[in-house]
Short mmCIF file of N, CA and C in Angstrom, two decimals:
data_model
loop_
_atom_site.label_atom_id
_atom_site.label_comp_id
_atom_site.label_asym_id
_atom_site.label_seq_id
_atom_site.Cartn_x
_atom_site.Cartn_y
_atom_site.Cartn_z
N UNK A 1 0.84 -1.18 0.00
CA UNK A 1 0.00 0.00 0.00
C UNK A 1 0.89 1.25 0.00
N UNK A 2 0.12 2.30 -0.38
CA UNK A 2 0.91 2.83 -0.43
C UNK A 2 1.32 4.07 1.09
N UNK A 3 2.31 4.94 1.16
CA UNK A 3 3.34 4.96 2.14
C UNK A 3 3.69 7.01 1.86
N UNK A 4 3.84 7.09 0.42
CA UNK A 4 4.34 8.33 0.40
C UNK A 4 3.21 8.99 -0.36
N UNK A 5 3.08 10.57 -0.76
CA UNK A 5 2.13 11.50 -1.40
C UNK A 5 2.26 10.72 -2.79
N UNK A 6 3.53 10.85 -3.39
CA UNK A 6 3.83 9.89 -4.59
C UNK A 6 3.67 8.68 -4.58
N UNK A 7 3.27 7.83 -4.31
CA UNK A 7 3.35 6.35 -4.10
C UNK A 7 1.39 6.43 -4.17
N UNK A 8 1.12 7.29 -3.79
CA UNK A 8 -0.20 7.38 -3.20
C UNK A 8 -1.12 7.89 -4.60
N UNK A 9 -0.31 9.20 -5.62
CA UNK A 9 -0.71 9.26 -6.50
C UNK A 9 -0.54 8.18 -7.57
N UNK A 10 0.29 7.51 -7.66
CA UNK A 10 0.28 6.50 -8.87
C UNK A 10 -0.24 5.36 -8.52
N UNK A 11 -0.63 4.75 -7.16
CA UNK A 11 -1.41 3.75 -6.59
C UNK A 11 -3.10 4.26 -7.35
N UNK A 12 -3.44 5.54 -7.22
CA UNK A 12 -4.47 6.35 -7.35
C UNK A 12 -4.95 5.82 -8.79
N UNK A 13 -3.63 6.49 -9.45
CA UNK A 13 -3.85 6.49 -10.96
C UNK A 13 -4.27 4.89 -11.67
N UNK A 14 -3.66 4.02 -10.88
CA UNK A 14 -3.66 2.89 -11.56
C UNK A 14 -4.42 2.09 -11.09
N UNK A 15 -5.34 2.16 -9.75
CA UNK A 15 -6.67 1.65 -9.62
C UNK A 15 -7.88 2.31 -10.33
N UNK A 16 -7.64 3.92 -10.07
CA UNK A 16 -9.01 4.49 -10.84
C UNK A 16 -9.07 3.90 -12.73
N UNK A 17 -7.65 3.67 -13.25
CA UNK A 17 -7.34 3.64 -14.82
C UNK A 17 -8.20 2.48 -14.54
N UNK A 18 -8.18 1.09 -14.16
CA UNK A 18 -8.39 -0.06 -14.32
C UNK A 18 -10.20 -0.04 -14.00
N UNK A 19 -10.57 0.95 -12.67
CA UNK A 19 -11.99 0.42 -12.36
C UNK A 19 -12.64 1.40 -13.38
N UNK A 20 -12.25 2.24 -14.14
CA UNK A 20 -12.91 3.31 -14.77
C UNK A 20 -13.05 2.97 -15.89
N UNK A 21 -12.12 2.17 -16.48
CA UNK A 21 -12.03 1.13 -17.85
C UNK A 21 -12.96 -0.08 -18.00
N UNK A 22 -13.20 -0.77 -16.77
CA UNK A 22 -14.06 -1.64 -16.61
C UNK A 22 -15.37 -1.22 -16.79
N UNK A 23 -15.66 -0.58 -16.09
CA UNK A 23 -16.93 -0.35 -15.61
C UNK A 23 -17.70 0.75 -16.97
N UNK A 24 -16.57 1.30 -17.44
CA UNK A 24 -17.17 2.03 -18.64
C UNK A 24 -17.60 0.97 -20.05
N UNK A 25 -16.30 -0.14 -20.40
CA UNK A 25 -17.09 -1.86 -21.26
C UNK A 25 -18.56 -2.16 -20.49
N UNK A 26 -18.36 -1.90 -19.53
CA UNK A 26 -19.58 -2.91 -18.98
C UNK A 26 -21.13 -2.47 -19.37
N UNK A 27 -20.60 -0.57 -19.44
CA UNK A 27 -21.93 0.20 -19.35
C UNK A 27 -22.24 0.64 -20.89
N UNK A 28 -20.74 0.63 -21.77
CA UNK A 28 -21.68 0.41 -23.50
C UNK A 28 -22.00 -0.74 -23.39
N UNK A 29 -21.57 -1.66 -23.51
CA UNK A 29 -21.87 -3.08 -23.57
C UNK A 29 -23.43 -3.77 -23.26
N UNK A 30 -24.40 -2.68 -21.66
CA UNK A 30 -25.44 -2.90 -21.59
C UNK A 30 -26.15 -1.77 -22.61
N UNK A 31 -25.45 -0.95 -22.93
CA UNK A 31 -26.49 0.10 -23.70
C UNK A 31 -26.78 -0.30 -25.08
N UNK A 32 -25.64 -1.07 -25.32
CA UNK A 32 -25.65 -1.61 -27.19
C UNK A 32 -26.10 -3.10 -27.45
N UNK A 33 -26.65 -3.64 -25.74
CA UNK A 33 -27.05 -5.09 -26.36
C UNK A 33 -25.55 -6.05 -25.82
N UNK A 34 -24.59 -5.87 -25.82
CA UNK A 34 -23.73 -6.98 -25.19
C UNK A 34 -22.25 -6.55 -25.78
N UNK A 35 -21.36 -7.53 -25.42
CA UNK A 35 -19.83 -7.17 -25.51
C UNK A 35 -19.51 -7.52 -26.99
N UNK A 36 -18.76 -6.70 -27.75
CA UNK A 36 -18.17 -6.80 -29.08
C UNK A 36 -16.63 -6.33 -29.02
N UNK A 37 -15.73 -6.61 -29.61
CA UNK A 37 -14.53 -5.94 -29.99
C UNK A 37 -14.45 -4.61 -29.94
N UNK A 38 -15.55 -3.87 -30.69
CA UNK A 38 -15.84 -2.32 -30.97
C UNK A 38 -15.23 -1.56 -29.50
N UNK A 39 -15.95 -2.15 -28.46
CA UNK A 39 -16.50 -1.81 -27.00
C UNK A 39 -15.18 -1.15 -26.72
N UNK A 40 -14.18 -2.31 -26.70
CA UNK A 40 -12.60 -2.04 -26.15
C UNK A 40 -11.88 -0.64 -26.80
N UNK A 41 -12.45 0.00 -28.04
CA UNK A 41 -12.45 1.13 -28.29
C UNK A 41 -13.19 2.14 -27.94
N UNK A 42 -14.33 2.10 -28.09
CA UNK A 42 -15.15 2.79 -27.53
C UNK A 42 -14.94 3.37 -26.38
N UNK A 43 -14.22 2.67 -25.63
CA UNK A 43 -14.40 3.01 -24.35
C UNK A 43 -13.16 4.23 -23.54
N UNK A 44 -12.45 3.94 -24.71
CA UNK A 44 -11.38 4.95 -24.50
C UNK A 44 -11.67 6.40 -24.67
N UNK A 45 -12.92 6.56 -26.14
CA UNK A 45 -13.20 7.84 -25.73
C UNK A 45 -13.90 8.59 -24.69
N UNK A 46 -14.68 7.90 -23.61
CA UNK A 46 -14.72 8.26 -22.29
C UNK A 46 -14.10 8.27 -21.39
N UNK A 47 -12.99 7.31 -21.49
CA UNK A 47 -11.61 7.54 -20.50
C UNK A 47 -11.37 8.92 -20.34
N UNK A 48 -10.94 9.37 -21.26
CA UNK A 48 -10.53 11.01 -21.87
C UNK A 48 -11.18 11.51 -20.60
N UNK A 49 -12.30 11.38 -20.25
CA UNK A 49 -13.41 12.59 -19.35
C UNK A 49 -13.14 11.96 -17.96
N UNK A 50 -13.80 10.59 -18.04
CA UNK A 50 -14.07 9.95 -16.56
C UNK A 50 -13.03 9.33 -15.76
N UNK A 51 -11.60 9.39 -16.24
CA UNK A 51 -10.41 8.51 -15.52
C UNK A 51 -9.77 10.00 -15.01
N UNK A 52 -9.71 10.92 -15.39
CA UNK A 52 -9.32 12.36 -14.31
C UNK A 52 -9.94 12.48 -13.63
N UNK A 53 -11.53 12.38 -13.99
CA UNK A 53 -12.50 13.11 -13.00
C UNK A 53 -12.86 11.64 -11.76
N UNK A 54 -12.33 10.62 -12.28
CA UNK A 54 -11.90 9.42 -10.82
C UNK A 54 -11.30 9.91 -10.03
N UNK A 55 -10.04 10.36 -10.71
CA UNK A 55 -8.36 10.04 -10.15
C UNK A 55 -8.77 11.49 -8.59
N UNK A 56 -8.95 12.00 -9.44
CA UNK A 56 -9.17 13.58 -8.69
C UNK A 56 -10.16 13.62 -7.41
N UNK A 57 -11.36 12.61 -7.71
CA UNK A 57 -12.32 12.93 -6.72
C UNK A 57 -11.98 11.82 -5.61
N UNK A 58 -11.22 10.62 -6.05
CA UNK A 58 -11.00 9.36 -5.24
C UNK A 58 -9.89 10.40 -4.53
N UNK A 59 -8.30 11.32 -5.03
CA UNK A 59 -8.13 11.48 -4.69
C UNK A 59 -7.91 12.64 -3.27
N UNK A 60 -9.17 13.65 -3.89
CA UNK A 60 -9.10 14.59 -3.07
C UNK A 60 -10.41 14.56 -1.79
N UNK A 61 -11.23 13.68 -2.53
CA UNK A 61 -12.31 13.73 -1.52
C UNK A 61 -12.29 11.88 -0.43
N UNK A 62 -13.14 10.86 -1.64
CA UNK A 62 -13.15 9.85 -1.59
C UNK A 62 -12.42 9.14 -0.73
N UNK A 63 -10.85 9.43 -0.66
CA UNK A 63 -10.04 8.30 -0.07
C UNK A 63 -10.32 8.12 1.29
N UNK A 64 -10.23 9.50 2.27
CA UNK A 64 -9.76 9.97 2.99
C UNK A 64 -11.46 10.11 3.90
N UNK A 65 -12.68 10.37 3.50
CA UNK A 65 -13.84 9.72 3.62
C UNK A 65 -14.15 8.41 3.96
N UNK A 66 -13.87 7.50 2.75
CA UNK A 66 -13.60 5.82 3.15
C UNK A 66 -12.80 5.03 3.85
N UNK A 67 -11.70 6.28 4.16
CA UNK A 67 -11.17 5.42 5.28
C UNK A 67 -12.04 5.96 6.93
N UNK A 68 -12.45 7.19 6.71
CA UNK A 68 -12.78 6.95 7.89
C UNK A 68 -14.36 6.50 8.25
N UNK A 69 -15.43 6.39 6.91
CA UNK A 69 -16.06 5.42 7.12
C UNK A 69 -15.72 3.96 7.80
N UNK A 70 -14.46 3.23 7.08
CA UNK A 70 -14.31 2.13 7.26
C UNK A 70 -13.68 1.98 8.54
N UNK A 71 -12.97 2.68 9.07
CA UNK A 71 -12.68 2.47 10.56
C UNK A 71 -13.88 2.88 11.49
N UNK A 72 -14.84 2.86 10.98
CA UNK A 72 -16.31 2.87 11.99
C UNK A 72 -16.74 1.27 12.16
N UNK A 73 -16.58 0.47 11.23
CA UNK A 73 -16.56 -0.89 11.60
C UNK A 73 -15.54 -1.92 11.20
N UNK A 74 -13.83 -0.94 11.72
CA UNK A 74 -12.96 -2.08 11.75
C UNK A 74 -12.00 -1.40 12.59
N UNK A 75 -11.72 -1.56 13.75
CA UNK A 75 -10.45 -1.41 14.15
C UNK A 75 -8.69 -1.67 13.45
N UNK A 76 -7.79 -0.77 13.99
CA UNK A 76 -6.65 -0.58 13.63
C UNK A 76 -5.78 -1.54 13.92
N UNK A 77 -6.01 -2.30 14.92
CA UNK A 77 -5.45 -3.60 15.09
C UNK A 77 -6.22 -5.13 14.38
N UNK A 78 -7.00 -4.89 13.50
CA UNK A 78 -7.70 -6.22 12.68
C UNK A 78 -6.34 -6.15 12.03
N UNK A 79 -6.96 -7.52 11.32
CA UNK A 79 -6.03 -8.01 10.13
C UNK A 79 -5.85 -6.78 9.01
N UNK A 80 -4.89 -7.14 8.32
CA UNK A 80 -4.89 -5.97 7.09
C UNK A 80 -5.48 -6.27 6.37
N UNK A 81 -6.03 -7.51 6.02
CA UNK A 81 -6.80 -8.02 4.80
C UNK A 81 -8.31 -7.23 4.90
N UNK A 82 -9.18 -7.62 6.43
CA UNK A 82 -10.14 -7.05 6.67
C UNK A 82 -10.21 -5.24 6.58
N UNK A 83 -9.45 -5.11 7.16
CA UNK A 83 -8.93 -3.43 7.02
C UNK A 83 -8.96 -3.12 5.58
N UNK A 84 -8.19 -3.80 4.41
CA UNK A 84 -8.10 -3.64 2.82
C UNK A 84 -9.58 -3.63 2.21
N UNK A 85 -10.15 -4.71 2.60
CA UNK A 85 -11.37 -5.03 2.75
C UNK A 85 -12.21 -3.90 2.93
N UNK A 86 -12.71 -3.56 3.83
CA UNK A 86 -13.50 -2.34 4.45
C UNK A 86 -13.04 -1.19 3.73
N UNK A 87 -12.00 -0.92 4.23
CA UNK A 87 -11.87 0.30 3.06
C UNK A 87 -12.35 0.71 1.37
N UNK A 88 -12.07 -0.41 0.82
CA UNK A 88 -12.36 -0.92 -0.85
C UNK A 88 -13.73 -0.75 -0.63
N UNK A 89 -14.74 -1.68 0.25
CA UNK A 89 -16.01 -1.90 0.36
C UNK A 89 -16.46 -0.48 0.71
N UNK A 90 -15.95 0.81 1.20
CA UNK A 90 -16.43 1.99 1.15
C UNK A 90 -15.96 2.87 0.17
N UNK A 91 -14.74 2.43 -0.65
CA UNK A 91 -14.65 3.79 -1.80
C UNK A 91 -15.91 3.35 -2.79
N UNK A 92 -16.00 2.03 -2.92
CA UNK A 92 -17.01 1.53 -4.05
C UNK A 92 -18.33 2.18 -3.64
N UNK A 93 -19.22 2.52 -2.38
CA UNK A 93 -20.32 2.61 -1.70
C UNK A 93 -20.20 4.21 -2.28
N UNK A 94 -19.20 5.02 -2.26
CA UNK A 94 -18.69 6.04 -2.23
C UNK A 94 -18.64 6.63 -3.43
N UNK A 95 -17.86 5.92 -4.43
CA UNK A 95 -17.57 6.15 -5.83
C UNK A 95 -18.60 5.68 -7.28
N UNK A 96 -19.13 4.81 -6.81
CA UNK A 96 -19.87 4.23 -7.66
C UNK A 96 -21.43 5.47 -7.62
N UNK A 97 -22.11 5.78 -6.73
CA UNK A 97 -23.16 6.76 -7.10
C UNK A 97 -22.47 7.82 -7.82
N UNK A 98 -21.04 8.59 -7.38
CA UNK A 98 -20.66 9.63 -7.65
C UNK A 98 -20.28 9.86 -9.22
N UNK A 99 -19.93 8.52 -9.61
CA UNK A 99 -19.05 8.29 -10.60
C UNK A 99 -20.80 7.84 -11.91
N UNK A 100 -21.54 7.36 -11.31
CA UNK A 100 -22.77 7.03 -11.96
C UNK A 100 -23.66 8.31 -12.17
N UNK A 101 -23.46 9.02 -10.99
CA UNK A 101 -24.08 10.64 -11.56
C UNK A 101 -23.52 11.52 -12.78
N UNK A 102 -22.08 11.26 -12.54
CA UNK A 102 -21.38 12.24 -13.25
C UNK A 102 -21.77 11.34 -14.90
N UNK A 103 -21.59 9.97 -15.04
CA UNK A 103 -21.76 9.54 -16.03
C UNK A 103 -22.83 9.75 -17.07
N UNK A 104 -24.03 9.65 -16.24
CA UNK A 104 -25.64 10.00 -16.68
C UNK A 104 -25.78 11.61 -16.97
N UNK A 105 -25.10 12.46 -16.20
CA UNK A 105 -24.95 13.77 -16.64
C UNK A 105 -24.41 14.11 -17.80
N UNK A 106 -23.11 13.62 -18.09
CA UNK A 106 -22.29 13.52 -19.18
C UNK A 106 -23.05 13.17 -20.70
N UNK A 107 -23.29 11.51 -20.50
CA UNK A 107 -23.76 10.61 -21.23
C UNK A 107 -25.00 10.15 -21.96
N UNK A 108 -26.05 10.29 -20.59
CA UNK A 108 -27.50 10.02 -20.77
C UNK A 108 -28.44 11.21 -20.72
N UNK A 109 -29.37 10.57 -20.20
CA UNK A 109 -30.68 11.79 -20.05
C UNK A 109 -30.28 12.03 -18.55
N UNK A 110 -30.08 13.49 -18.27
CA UNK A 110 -30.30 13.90 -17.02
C UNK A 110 -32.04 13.41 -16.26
N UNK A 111 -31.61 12.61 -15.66
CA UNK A 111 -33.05 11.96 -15.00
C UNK A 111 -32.45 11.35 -13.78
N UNK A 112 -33.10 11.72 -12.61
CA UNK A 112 -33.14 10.56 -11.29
C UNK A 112 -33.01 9.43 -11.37
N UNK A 113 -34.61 9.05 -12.26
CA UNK A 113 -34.36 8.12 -12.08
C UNK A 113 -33.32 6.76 -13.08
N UNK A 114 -32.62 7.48 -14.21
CA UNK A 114 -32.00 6.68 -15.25
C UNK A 114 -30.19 6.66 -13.94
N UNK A 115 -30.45 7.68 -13.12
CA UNK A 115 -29.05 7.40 -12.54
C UNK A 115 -29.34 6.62 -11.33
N UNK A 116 -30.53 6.56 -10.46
CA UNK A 116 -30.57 5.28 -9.59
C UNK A 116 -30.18 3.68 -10.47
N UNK A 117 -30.75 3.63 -11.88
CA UNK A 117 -30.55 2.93 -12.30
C UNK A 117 -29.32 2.39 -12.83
N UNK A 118 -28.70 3.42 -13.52
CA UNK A 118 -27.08 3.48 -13.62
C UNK A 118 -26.64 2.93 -12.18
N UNK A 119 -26.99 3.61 -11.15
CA UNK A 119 -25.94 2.73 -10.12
C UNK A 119 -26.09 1.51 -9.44
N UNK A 120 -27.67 1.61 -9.33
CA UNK A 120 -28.07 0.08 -9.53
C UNK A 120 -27.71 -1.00 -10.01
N UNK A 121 -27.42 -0.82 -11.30
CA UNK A 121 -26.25 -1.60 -12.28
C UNK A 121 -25.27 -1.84 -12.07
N UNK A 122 -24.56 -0.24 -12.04
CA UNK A 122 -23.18 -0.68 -11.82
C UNK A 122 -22.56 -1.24 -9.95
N UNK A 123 -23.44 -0.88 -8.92
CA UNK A 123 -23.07 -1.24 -7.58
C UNK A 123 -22.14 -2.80 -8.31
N UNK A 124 -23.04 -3.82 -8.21
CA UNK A 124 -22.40 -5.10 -7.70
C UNK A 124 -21.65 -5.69 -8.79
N UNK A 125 -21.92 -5.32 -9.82
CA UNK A 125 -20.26 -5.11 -10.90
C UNK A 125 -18.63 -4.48 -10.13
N UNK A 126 -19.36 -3.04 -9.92
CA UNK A 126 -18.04 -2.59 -9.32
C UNK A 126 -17.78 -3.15 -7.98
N UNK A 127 -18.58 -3.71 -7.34
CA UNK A 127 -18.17 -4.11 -5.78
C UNK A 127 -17.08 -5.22 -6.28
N UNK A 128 -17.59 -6.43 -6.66
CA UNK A 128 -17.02 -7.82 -7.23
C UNK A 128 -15.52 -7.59 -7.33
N UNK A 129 -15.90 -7.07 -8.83
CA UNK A 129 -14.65 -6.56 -9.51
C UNK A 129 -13.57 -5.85 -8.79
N UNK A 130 -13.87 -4.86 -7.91
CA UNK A 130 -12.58 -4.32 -6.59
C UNK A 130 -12.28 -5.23 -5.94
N UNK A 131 -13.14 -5.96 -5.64
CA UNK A 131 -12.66 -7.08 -4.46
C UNK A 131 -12.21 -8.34 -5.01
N UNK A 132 -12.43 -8.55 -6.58
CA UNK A 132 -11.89 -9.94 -6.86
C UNK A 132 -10.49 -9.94 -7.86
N UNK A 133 -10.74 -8.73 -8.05
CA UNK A 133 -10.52 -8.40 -9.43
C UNK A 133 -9.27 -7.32 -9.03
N UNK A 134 -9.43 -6.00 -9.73
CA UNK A 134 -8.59 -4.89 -9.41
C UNK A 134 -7.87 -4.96 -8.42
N UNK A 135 -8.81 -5.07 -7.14
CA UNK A 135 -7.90 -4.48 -6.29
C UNK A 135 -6.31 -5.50 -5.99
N UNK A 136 -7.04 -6.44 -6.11
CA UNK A 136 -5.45 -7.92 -6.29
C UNK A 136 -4.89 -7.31 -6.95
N UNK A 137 -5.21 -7.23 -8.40
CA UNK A 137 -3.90 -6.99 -9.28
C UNK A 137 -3.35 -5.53 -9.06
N UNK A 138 -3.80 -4.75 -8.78
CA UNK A 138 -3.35 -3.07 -8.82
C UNK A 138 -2.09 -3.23 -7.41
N UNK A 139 -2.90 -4.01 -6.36
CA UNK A 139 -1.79 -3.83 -5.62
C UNK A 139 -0.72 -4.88 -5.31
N UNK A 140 -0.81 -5.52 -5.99
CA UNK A 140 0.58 -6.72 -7.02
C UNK A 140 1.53 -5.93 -7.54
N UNK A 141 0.40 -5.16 -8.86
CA UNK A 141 1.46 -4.69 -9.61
C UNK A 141 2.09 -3.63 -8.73
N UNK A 142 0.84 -2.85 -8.01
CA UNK A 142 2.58 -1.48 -6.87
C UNK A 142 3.32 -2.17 -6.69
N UNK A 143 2.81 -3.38 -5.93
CA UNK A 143 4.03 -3.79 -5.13
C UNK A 143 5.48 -3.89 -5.54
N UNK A 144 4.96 -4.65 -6.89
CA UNK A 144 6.54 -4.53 -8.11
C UNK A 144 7.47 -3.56 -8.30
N UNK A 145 6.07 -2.15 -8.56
CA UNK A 145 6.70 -1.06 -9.07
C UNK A 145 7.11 -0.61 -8.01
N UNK A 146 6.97 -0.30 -6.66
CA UNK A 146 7.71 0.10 -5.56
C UNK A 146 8.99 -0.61 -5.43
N UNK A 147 9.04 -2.00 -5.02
CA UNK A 147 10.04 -2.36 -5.16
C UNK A 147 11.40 -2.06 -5.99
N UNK A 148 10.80 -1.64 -7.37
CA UNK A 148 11.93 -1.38 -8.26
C UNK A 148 12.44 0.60 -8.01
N UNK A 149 11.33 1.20 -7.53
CA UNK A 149 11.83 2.10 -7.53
C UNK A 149 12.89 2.57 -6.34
N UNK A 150 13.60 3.99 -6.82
CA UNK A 150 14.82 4.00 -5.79
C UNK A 150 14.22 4.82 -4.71
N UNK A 151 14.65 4.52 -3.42
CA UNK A 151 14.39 5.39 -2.42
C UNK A 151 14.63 6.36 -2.04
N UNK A 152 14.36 7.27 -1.55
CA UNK A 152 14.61 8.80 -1.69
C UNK A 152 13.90 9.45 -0.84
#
């Protein structure tokens, strides 16, 4: 995990790149009828908008929120797994309406109710996927990339 301001921004960058990529296939994919080749392009031209406006809100608001949601039902002496756990399980609670508003604003019809539905959708996609998915590999791969980098 990460340790320094820097360590903290590129941890940032490379979970929001991965859940913002996902979750954007997932949501042409229900709008056009199902997954095609096309999608994996497609989806980049919303990156452009929605992987800053992640990076920025996970990092300036979001993080720092979910953690202290999540230490409302986990102490500092649990395991780290549970602790990793809880935390993840509140940026998603956290990020996923925020990130589903901004989307439907952007994207769809400004409507209530098309963005309860947007997050409706996307909740237990994005829950899964952080917890089975991303969050393993994102913090694998830091782990690598810390390792290799020099200390300072």
């Amino acid at each position: 995990m990460p340790k320094t301001f820097k360590q903290n921004l590129l941890f940032t960058a490379m979970m929001s790149f991965l859940m913002v990529y996902v979750m954007i296939l997932f949501n042409i994919s229900l709008n056009i009828g199902g997954m095609t080749n096309q999608v994996f392009l497609l989806a980049f031209h919303e990156m452009i908008i929605m992987w800053p406006v992640a990076f920025f809100l996970e990092l300036l608001v979001v993080d720092s929120l979910a953690h202290k949601l999540a230490f409302r039902f986990v102490q500092t002496t649990d395991r780290p797994v549970v602790i990793t756990l809880a935390i993840s399980c509140m940026i998603v609670c956290i990020m996923c309406p925020c990130m589903s508003l901004i989307a439907t604003v952007l994207f769809k019809n400004i409507d209530v109710s098309v963005w309860f539905q947007t997050t409706f959708m996307n909740f237990p996609v994005a829950l899964l996927f952080q917890i089975f998915y991303c969050g393993p590999l994102i913090r694998f791969l830091f782990g690598k990339i810390v390792r290799q980098l020099p200390t300072t």
